[in-house]
Coordinates of C-alpha atoms and ligand atoms in Angstrom, one line a residue:
Chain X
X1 CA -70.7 -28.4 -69.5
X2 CA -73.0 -25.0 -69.3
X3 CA -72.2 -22.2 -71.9
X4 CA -73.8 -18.7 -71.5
X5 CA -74.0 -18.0 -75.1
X6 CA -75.9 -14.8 -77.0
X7 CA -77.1 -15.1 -80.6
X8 CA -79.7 -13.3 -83.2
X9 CA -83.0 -14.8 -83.9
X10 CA -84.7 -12.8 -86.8
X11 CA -82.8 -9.8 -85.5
X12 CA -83.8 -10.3 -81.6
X13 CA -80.7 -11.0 -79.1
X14 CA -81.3 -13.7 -77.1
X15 CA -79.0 -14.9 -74.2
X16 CA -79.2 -18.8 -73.1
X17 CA -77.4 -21.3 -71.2
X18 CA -77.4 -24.6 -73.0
X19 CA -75.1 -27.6 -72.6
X20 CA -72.1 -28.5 -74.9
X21 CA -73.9 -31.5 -76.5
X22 CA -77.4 -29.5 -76.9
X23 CA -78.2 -28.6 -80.9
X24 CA -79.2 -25.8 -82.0
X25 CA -82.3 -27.4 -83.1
X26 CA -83.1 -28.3 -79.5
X27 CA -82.3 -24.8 -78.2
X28 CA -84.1 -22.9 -81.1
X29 CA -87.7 -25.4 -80.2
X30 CA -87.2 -26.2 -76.5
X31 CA -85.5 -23.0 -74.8
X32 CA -86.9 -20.2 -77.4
X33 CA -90.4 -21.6 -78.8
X34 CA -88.9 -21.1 -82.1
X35 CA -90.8 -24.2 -83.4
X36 CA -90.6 -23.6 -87.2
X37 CA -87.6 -25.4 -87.8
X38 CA -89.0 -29.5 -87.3
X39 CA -87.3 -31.9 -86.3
X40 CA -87.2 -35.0 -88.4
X41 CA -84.3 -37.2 -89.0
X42 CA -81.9 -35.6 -86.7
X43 CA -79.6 -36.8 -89.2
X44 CA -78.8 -34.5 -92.2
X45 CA -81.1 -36.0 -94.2
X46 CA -84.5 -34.4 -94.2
X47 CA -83.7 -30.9 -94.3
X48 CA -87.1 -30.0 -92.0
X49 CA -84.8 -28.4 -89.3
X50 CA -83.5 -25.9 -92.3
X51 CA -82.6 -22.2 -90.5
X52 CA -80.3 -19.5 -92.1
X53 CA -77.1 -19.1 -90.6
X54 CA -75.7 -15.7 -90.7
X55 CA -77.5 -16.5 -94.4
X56 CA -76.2 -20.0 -95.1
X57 CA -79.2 -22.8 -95.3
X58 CA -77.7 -25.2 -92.6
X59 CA -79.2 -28.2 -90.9
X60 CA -79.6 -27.1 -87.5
X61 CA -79.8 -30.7 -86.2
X62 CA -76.4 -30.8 -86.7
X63 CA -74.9 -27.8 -86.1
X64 CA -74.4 -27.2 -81.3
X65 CA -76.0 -24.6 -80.0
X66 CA -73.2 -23.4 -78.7
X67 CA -71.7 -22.8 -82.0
X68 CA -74.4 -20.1 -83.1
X69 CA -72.7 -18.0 -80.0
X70 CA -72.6 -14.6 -82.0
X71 CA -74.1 -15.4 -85.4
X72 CA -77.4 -14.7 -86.6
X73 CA -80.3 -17.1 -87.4
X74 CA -82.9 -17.1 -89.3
X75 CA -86.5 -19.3 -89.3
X76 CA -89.5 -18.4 -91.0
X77 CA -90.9 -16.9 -88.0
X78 CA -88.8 -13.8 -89.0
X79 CA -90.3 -13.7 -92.6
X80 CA -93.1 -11.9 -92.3
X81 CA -93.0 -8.2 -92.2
X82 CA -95.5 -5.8 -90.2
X83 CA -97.9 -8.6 -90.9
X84 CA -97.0 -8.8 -94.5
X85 CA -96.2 -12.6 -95.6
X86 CA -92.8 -13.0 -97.1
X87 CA -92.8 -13.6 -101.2
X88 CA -91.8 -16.9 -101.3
X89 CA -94.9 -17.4 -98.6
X90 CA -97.6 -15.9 -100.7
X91 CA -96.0 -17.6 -103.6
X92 CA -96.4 -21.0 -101.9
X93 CA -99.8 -20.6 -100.9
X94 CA -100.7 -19.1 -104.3
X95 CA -99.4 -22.6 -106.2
X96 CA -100.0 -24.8 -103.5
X97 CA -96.3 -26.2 -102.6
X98 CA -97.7 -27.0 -99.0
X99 CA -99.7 -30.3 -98.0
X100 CA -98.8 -31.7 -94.8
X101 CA -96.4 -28.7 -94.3
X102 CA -93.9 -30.6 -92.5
X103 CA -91.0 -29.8 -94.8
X104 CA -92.4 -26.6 -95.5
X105 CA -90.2 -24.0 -93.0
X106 CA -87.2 -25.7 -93.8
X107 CA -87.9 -25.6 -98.0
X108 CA -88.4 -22.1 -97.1
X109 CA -85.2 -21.6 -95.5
X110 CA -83.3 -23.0 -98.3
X111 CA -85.1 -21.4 -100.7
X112 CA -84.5 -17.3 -99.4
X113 CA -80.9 -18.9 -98.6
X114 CA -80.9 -19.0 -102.3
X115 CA -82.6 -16.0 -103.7
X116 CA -80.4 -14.2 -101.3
X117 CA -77.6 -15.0 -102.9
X118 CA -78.9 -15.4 -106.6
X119 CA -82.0 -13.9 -106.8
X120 CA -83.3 -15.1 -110.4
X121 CA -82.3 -18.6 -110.5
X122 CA -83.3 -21.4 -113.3
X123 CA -85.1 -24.5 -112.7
X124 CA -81.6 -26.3 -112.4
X125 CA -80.7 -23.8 -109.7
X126 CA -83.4 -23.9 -107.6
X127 CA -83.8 -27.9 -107.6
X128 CA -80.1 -28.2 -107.0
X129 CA -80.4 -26.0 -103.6
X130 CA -83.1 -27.5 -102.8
X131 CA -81.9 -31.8 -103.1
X132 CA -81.6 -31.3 -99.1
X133 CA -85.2 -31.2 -98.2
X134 CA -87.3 -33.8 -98.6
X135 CA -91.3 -33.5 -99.2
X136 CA -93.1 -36.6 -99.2
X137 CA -96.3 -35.3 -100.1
X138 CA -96.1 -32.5 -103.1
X139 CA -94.1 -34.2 -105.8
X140 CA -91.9 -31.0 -106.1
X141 CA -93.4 -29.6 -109.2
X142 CA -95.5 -27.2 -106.9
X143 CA -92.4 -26.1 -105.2
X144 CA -90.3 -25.5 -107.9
X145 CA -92.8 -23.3 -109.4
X146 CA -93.8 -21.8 -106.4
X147 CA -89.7 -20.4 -106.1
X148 CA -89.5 -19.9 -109.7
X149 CA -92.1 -17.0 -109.6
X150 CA -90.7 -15.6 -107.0
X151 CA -87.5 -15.4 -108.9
X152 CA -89.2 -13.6 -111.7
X153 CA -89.2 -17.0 -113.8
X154 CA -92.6 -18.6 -113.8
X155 CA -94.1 -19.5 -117.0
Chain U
X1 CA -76.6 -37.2 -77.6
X2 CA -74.5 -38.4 -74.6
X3 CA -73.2 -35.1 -72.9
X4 CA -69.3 -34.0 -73.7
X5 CA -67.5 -30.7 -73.0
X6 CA -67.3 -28.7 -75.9
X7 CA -64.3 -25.4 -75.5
X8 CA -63.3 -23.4 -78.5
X9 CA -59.6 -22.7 -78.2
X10 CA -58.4 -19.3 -79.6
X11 CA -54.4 -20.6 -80.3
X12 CA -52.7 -23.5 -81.6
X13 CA -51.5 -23.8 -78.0
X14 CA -54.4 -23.8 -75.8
X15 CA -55.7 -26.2 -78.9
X16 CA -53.3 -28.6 -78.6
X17 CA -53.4 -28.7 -74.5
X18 CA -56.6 -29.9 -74.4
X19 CA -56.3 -31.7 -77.9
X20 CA -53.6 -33.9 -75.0
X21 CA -55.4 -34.2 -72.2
X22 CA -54.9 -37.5 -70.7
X23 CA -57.2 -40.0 -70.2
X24 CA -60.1 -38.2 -71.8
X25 CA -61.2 -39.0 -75.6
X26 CA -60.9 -35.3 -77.1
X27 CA -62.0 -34.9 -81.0
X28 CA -60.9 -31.9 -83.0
X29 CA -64.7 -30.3 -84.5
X30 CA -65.0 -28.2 -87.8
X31 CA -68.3 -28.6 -89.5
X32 CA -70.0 -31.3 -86.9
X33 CA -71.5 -33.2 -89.9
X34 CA -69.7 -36.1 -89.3
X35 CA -69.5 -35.7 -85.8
X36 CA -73.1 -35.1 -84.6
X37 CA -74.4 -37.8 -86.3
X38 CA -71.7 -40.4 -84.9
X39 CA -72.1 -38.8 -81.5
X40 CA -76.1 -39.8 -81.8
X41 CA -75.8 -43.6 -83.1
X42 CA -73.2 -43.3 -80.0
X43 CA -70.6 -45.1 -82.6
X44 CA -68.1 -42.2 -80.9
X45 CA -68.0 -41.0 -77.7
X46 CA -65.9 -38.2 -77.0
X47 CA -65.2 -36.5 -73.3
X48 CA -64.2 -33.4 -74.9
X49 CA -64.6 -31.5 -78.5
X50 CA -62.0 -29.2 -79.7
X51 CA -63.6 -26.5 -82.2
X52 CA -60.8 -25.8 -84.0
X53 CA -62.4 -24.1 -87.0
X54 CA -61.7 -20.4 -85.8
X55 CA -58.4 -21.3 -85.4
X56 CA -56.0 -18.8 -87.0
X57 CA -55.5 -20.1 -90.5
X58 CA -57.9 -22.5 -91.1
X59 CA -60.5 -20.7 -93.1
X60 CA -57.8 -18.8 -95.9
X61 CA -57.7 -20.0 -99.2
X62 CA -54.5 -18.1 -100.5
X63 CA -51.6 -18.6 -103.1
X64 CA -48.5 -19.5 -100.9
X65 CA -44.7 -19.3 -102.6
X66 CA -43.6 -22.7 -101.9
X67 CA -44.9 -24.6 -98.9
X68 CA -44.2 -23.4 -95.5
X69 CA -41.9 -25.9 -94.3
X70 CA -41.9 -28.5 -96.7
X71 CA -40.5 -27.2 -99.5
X72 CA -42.1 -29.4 -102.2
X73 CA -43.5 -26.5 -104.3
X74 CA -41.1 -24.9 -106.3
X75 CA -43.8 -22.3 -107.8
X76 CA -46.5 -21.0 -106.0
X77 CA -49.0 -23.5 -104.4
X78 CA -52.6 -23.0 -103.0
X79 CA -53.3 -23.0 -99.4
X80 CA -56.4 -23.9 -98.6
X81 CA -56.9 -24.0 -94.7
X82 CA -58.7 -27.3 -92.9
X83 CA -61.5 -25.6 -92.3
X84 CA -62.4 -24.5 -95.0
X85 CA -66.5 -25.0 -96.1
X86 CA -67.4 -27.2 -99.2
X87 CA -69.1 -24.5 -100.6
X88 CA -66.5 -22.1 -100.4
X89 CA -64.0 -24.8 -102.3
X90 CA -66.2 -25.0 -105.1
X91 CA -67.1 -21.6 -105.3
X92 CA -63.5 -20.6 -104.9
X93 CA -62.2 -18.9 -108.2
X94 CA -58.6 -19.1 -106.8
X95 CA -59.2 -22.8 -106.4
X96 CA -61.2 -23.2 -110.1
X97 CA -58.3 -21.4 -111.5
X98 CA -56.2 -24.7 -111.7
X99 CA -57.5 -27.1 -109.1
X100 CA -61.0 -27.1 -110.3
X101 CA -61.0 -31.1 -110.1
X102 CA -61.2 -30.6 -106.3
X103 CA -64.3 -27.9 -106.8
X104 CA -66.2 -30.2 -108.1
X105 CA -65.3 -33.0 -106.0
X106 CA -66.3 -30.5 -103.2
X107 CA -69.3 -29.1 -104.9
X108 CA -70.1 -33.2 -105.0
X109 CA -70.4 -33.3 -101.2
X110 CA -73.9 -33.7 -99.7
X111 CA -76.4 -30.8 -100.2
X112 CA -76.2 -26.9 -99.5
X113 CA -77.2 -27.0 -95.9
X114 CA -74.2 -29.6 -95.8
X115 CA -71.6 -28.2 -98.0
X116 CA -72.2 -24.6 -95.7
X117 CA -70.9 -26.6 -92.7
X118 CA -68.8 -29.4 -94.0
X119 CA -64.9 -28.7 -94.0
X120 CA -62.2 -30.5 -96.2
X121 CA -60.1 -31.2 -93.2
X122 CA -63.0 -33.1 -91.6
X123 CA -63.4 -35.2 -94.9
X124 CA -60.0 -35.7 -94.6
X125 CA -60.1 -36.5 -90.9
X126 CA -63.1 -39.0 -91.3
X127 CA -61.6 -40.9 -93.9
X128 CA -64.3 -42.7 -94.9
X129 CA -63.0 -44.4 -98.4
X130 CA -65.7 -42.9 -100.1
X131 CA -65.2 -39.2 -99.0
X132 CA -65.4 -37.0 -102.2
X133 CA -62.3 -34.8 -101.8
X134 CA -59.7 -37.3 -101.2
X135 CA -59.4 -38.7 -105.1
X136 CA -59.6 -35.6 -105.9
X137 CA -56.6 -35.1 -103.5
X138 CA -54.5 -37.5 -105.2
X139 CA -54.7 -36.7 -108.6
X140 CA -53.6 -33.2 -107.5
X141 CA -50.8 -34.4 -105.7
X142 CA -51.3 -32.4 -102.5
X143 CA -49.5 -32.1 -99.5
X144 CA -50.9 -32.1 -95.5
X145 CA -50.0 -29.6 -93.4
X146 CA -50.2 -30.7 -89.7
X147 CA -49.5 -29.3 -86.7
X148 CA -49.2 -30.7 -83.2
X149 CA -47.8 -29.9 -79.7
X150 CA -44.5 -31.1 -81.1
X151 CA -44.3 -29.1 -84.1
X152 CA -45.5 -28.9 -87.9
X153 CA -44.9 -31.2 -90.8
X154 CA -46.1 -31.6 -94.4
X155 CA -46.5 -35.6 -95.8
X156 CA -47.5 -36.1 -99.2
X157 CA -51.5 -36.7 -98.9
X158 CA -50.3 -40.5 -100.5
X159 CA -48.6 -41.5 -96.9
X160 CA -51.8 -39.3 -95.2
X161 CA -54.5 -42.3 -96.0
X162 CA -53.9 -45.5 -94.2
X163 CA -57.5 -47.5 -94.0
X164 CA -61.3 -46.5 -93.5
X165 CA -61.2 -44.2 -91.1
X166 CA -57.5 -44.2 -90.3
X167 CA -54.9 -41.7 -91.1
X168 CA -51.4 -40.9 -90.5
X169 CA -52.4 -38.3 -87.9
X170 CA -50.7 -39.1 -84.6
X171 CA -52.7 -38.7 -81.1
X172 CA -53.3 -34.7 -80.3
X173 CA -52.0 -33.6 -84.0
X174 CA -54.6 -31.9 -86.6
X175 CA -54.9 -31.0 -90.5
X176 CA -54.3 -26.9 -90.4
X177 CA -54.4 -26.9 -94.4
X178 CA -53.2 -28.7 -98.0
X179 CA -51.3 -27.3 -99.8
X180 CA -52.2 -27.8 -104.1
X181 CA -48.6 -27.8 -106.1
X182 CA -48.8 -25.7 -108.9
X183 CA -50.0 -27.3 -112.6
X184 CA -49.3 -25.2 -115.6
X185 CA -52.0 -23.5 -118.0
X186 CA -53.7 -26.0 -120.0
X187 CA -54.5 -28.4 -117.5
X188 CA -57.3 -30.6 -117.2
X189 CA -59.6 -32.0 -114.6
X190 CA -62.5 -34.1 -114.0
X191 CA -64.5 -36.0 -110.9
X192 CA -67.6 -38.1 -111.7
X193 CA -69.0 -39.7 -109.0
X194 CA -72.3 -41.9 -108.2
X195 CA -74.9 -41.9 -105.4
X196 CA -78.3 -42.9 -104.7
X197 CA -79.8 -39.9 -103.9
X198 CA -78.6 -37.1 -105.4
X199 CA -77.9 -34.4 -102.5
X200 CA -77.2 -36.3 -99.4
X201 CA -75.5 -40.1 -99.5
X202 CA -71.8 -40.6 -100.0
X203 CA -70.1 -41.6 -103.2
X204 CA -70.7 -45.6 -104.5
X205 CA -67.6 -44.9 -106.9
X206 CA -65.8 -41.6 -107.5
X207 CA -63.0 -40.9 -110.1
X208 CA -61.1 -37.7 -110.3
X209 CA -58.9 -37.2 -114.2
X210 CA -56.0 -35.0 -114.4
X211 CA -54.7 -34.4 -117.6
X212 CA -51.1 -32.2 -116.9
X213 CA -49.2 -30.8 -120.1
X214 CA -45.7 -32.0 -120.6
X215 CA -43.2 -32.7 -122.6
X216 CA -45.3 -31.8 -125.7
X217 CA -47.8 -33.9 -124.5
X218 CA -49.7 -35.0 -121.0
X219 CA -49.2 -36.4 -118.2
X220 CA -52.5 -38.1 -116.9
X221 CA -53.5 -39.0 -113.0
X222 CA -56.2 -40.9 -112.0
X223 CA -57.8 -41.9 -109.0
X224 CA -60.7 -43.6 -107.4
X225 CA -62.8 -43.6 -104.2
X226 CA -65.1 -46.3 -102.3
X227 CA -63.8 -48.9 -104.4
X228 CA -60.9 -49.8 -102.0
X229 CA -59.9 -49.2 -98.1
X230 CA -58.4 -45.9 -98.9
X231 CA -58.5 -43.8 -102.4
X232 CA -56.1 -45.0 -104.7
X233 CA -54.1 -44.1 -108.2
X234 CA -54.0 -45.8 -110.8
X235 CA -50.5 -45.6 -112.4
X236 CA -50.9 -48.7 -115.0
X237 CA -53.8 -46.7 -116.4
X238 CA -52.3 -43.2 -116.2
X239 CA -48.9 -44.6 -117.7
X240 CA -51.5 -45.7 -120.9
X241 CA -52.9 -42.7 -121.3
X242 CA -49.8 -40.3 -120.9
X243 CA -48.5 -42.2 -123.9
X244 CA -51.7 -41.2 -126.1
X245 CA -55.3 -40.1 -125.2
X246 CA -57.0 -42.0 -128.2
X247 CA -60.5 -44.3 -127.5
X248 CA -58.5 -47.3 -127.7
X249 CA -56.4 -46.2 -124.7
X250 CA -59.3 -44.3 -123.0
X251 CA -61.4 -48.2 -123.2
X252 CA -57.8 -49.7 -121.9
X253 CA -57.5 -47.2 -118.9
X254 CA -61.3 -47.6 -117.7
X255 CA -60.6 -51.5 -118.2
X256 CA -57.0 -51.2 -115.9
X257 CA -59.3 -48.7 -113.2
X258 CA -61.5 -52.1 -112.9
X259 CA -58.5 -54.1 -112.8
X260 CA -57.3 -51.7 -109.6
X261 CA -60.7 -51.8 -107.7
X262 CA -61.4 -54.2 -105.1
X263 CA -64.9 -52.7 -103.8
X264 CA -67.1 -54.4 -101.4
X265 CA -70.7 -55.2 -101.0
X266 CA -72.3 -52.9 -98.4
X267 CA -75.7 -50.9 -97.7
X268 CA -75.4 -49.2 -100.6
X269 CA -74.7 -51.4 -103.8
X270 CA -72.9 -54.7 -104.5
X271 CA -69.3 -55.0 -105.3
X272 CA -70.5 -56.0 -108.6
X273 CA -72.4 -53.3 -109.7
X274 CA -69.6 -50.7 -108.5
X275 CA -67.2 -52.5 -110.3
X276 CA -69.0 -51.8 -113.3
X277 CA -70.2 -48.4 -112.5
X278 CA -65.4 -48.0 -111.9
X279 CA -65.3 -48.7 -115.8
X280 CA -68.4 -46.0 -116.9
X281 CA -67.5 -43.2 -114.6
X282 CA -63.8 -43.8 -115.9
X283 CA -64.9 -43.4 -119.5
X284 CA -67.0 -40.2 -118.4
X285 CA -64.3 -38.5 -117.0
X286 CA -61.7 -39.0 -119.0
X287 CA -64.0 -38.0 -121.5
X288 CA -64.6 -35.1 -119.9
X289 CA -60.9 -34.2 -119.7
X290 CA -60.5 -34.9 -123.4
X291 CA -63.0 -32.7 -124.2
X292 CA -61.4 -29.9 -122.8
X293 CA -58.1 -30.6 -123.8
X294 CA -59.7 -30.4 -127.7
X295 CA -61.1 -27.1 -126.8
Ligands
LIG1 C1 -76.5 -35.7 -95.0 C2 -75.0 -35.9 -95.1 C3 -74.5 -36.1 -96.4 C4 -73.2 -36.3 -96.6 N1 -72.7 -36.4 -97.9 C5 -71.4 -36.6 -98.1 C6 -70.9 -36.8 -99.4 O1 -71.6 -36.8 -100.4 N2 -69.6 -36.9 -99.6 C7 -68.7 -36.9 -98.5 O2 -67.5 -37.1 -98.8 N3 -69.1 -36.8 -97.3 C8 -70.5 -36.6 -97.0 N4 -70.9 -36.5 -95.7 C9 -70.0 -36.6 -94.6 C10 -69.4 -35.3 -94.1 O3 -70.3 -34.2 -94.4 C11 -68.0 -35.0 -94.7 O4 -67.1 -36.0 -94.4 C12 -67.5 -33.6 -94.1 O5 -66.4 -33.2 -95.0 C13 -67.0 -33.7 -92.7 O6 -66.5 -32.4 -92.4 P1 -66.9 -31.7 -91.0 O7 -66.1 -30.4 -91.0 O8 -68.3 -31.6 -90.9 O9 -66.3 -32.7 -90.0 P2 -66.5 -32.9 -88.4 O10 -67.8 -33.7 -88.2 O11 -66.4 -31.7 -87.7 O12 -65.3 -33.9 -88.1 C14 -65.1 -35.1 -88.8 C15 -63.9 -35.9 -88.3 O13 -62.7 -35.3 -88.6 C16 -62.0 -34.8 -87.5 N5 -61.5 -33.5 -87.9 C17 -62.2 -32.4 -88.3 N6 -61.3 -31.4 -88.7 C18 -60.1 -31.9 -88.5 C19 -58.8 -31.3 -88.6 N7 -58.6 -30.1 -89.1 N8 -57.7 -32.1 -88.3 C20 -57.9 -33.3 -87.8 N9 -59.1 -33.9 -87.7 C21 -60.2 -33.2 -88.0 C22 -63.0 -34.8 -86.4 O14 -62.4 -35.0 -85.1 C23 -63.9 -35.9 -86.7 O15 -63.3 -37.2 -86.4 C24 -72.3 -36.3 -95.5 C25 -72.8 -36.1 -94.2 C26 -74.1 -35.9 -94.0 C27 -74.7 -35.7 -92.6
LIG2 S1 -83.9 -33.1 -88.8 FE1 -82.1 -32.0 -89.5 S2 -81.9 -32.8 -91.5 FE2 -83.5 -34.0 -90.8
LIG3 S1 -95.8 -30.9 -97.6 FE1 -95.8 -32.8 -96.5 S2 -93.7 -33.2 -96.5 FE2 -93.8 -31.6 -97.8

């Protein structure tokens, strides 16, 4: 079944026809480009397909595309402003929370979804929002402090 | 994922009109988290999905005077609608006013990007023996409020559970809400639960401990998930420690928990081990209930 359906992107309308059973994971990377948001598991597990939705970190392997009909998404393509990189993308950079970079938009996803809502969490805080993205390659410690200065707690 | 229809009804009675179509497999859909997946390992196959989430109702937590219909709540219960999200439960200070046992059970579920889509009717609906909320259900004594094409009822959520993944919900029927009876100031509650990964597998063993003041003292409920086909009480522990809370009974209630389980050996631990992680978690709860009983 075919669904006309219009939804923000980073603030852009789109309109798209998608299919009842497509994700908005497959939408988002095969109909709109928006390629930030991986796709890894396709299971809930990973967290790599992390977008905000209308500011909620949600897995968007598991969430139809034709549910986003109306709400607003957000993927790290919308982070940076006038060319300006996002804080939480300087800060990763600057402590080096990105290897392979796989996980990376989606740890970023969770991690504004966060500082959003609470924007000087602890250590506890931030590791707790973020026990739905894997990284196999940093370890974590890099991450952690990477969000923690951001949050105005680094050591 | 094999291709279904997917409609999002805007009434109960367009809902339930496709929710009875004949000869199609139609699925009521909240959060999808359950859903999407089992669609993928094409374990379910439905024709049609009913979103029923934006259904009038379904999203309000709010104190109701007795229950509409069933008339088990003498004082003022909570509604909290089917569709409600994990993280709103355990964020919910209506529901952490008195029913914070089933906060933390919901805070328990998954991880964030989970909990923001995951509903407690669709834990409910799943039934998977193991799902978070449902011990936490028990010890509360709520009731189910369902609706179908033929009407509304209320069960106790006792007669709601009848095996992994079976409930008491007849063809075309769905969970609109629960409704929490009141429990007086000075109650106390507690869920423990085990995983292996912290943040996104499902509970090995889970015990939620309600301490309820009466009669000068308390009344105790306790209740376990994964260790048997549906979450269970235990009344030969509670009936120990509603006659005294001391270590000697807290040891003799974890001990009659064990006695209860019957858990099985699956993917994700042995039947032995859980049986021995139903006497710790039992002891940390209760624990945890004592402790803020003394405070
Ligand atoms: C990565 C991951 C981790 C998870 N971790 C946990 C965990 O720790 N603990 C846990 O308990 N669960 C866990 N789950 C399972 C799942 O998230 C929960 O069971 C969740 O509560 C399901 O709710 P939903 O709204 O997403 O359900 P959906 O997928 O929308 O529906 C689930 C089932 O319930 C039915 N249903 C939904 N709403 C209703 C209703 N109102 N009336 C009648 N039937 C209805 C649907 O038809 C379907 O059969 C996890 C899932 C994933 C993917
Ligand atoms: S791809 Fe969505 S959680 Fe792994
Ligand atoms: S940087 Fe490689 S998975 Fe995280």
């Amino acid at each position: 079944m075919l669904h006309e359906i219009t939804f923000n992107v980073n603030g852009e309308p789109y309109t798209v026809a998608v299919k009842s059973q497509h994700t908005l994971l497959d939408v988002l990377r095969e109909k709109l480009g928006i390629t930030s948001p991986k796709r890894g598991c396709e299971n809930g597990e990973c967290g790599a397909c992390t977008v905000l939705l209308d500011g909620k970190p949600v897995n968007s392997c598991m969430v139809l595309a034709v549910e986003a009909a109306g709400h607003e998404i957000e993927t790290v393509e919308g982070l940076a402003r006038d060319g300006e990189l996002h804080p939480l993308q300087k800060a990763f950079i600057e402590h080096n929370a990105v290897q392979c970079g796989f996980c990376t938009p989606g740890v970023l996803m969770s991690a504004k979804g966060l500082l959003d809502e609470n924007p000087h969490p602890n250590v506890d805080e931030i590791k707790h929002a973020l026990a739905g993205n894997l990284c196999r390659c940093t370890g974590y410690v890099r991450i952690v402090d990477a969000v923690l200065d951001v949050a105005g707690n680094g050591q | 994922m094999r291709p279904f229809d997917y409609y999002q009804p805007e009434s109960f009675d367009e809902a339930f009109k496709l929710l009875t179509m004949p000869d199609k497999v139609v699925m009521p859909l909240a959060g999808s988290t359950d859903l999407i997946p089992m669609v993928r390992d094409e374990r379910w196959s439905p024709d049609i999905v009913v979103d029923i989430k934006e259904l009038p109702g379904l999203r309000d937590i709010k104190p109701v005077a007795g229950g509409p219909g069933c008339g088990v709540c003498e004082g003022e219960c909570l509604y909290v609608g089917a569709a409600v999200r994990m993280s709103e439960i355990a964020r919910s200070p209506l529901v952490n006013r008195h029913w914070g046992v089933l906060a933390q059970a919901a805070g328990a579920v998954g991880h964030e990007q989970v909990r923001n889509r995951a509903t407690l009717g669709g834990n409910m609906g799943t039934a998977s023996p193991a799902g978070d909320t449902l011990s936490a259900l028990l010890v509360l004594e709520a009731e189910v409020l369902i609706q179908g094409a033929g009407g509304e009822r209320c069960i106790p959520v006792t007669k709601f559970f009848l095996g992994p993944r079976k409930t008491a919900l007849r063809p075309g029927e769905i969970i609109v809400a629960v409704l929490l009876p009141p429990l007086p100031e000075g109650s106390a509650g507690s869920y423990e639960r085990l995983s292996r990964r912290r943040g996104a597998d499902l509970a090995l063993v889970g015990v939620s401990a309600l301490a309820v003041p009466y009669a000068g003292g308390y009344q105790w409920r306790l209740a376990l998930c994964a260790v048997a086909p549906t979450p269970i009480r235990v009344p030969e522990a509670e009936a120990v420690l509603s006659a005294g809370h001391d270590a000697v009974s807290l040891e003799q209630a974890a001990q009659l928990a064990l006695a209860a389980s019957h858990p099985i050996d699956d993917v994700r631990a042995t039947a032995a081990y859980r049986r021995e992680m139903v006497v710790r978690l039992t002891r940390r709860a209760l624990q945890h209930v004592v402790e803020q009983l003394e405070h």
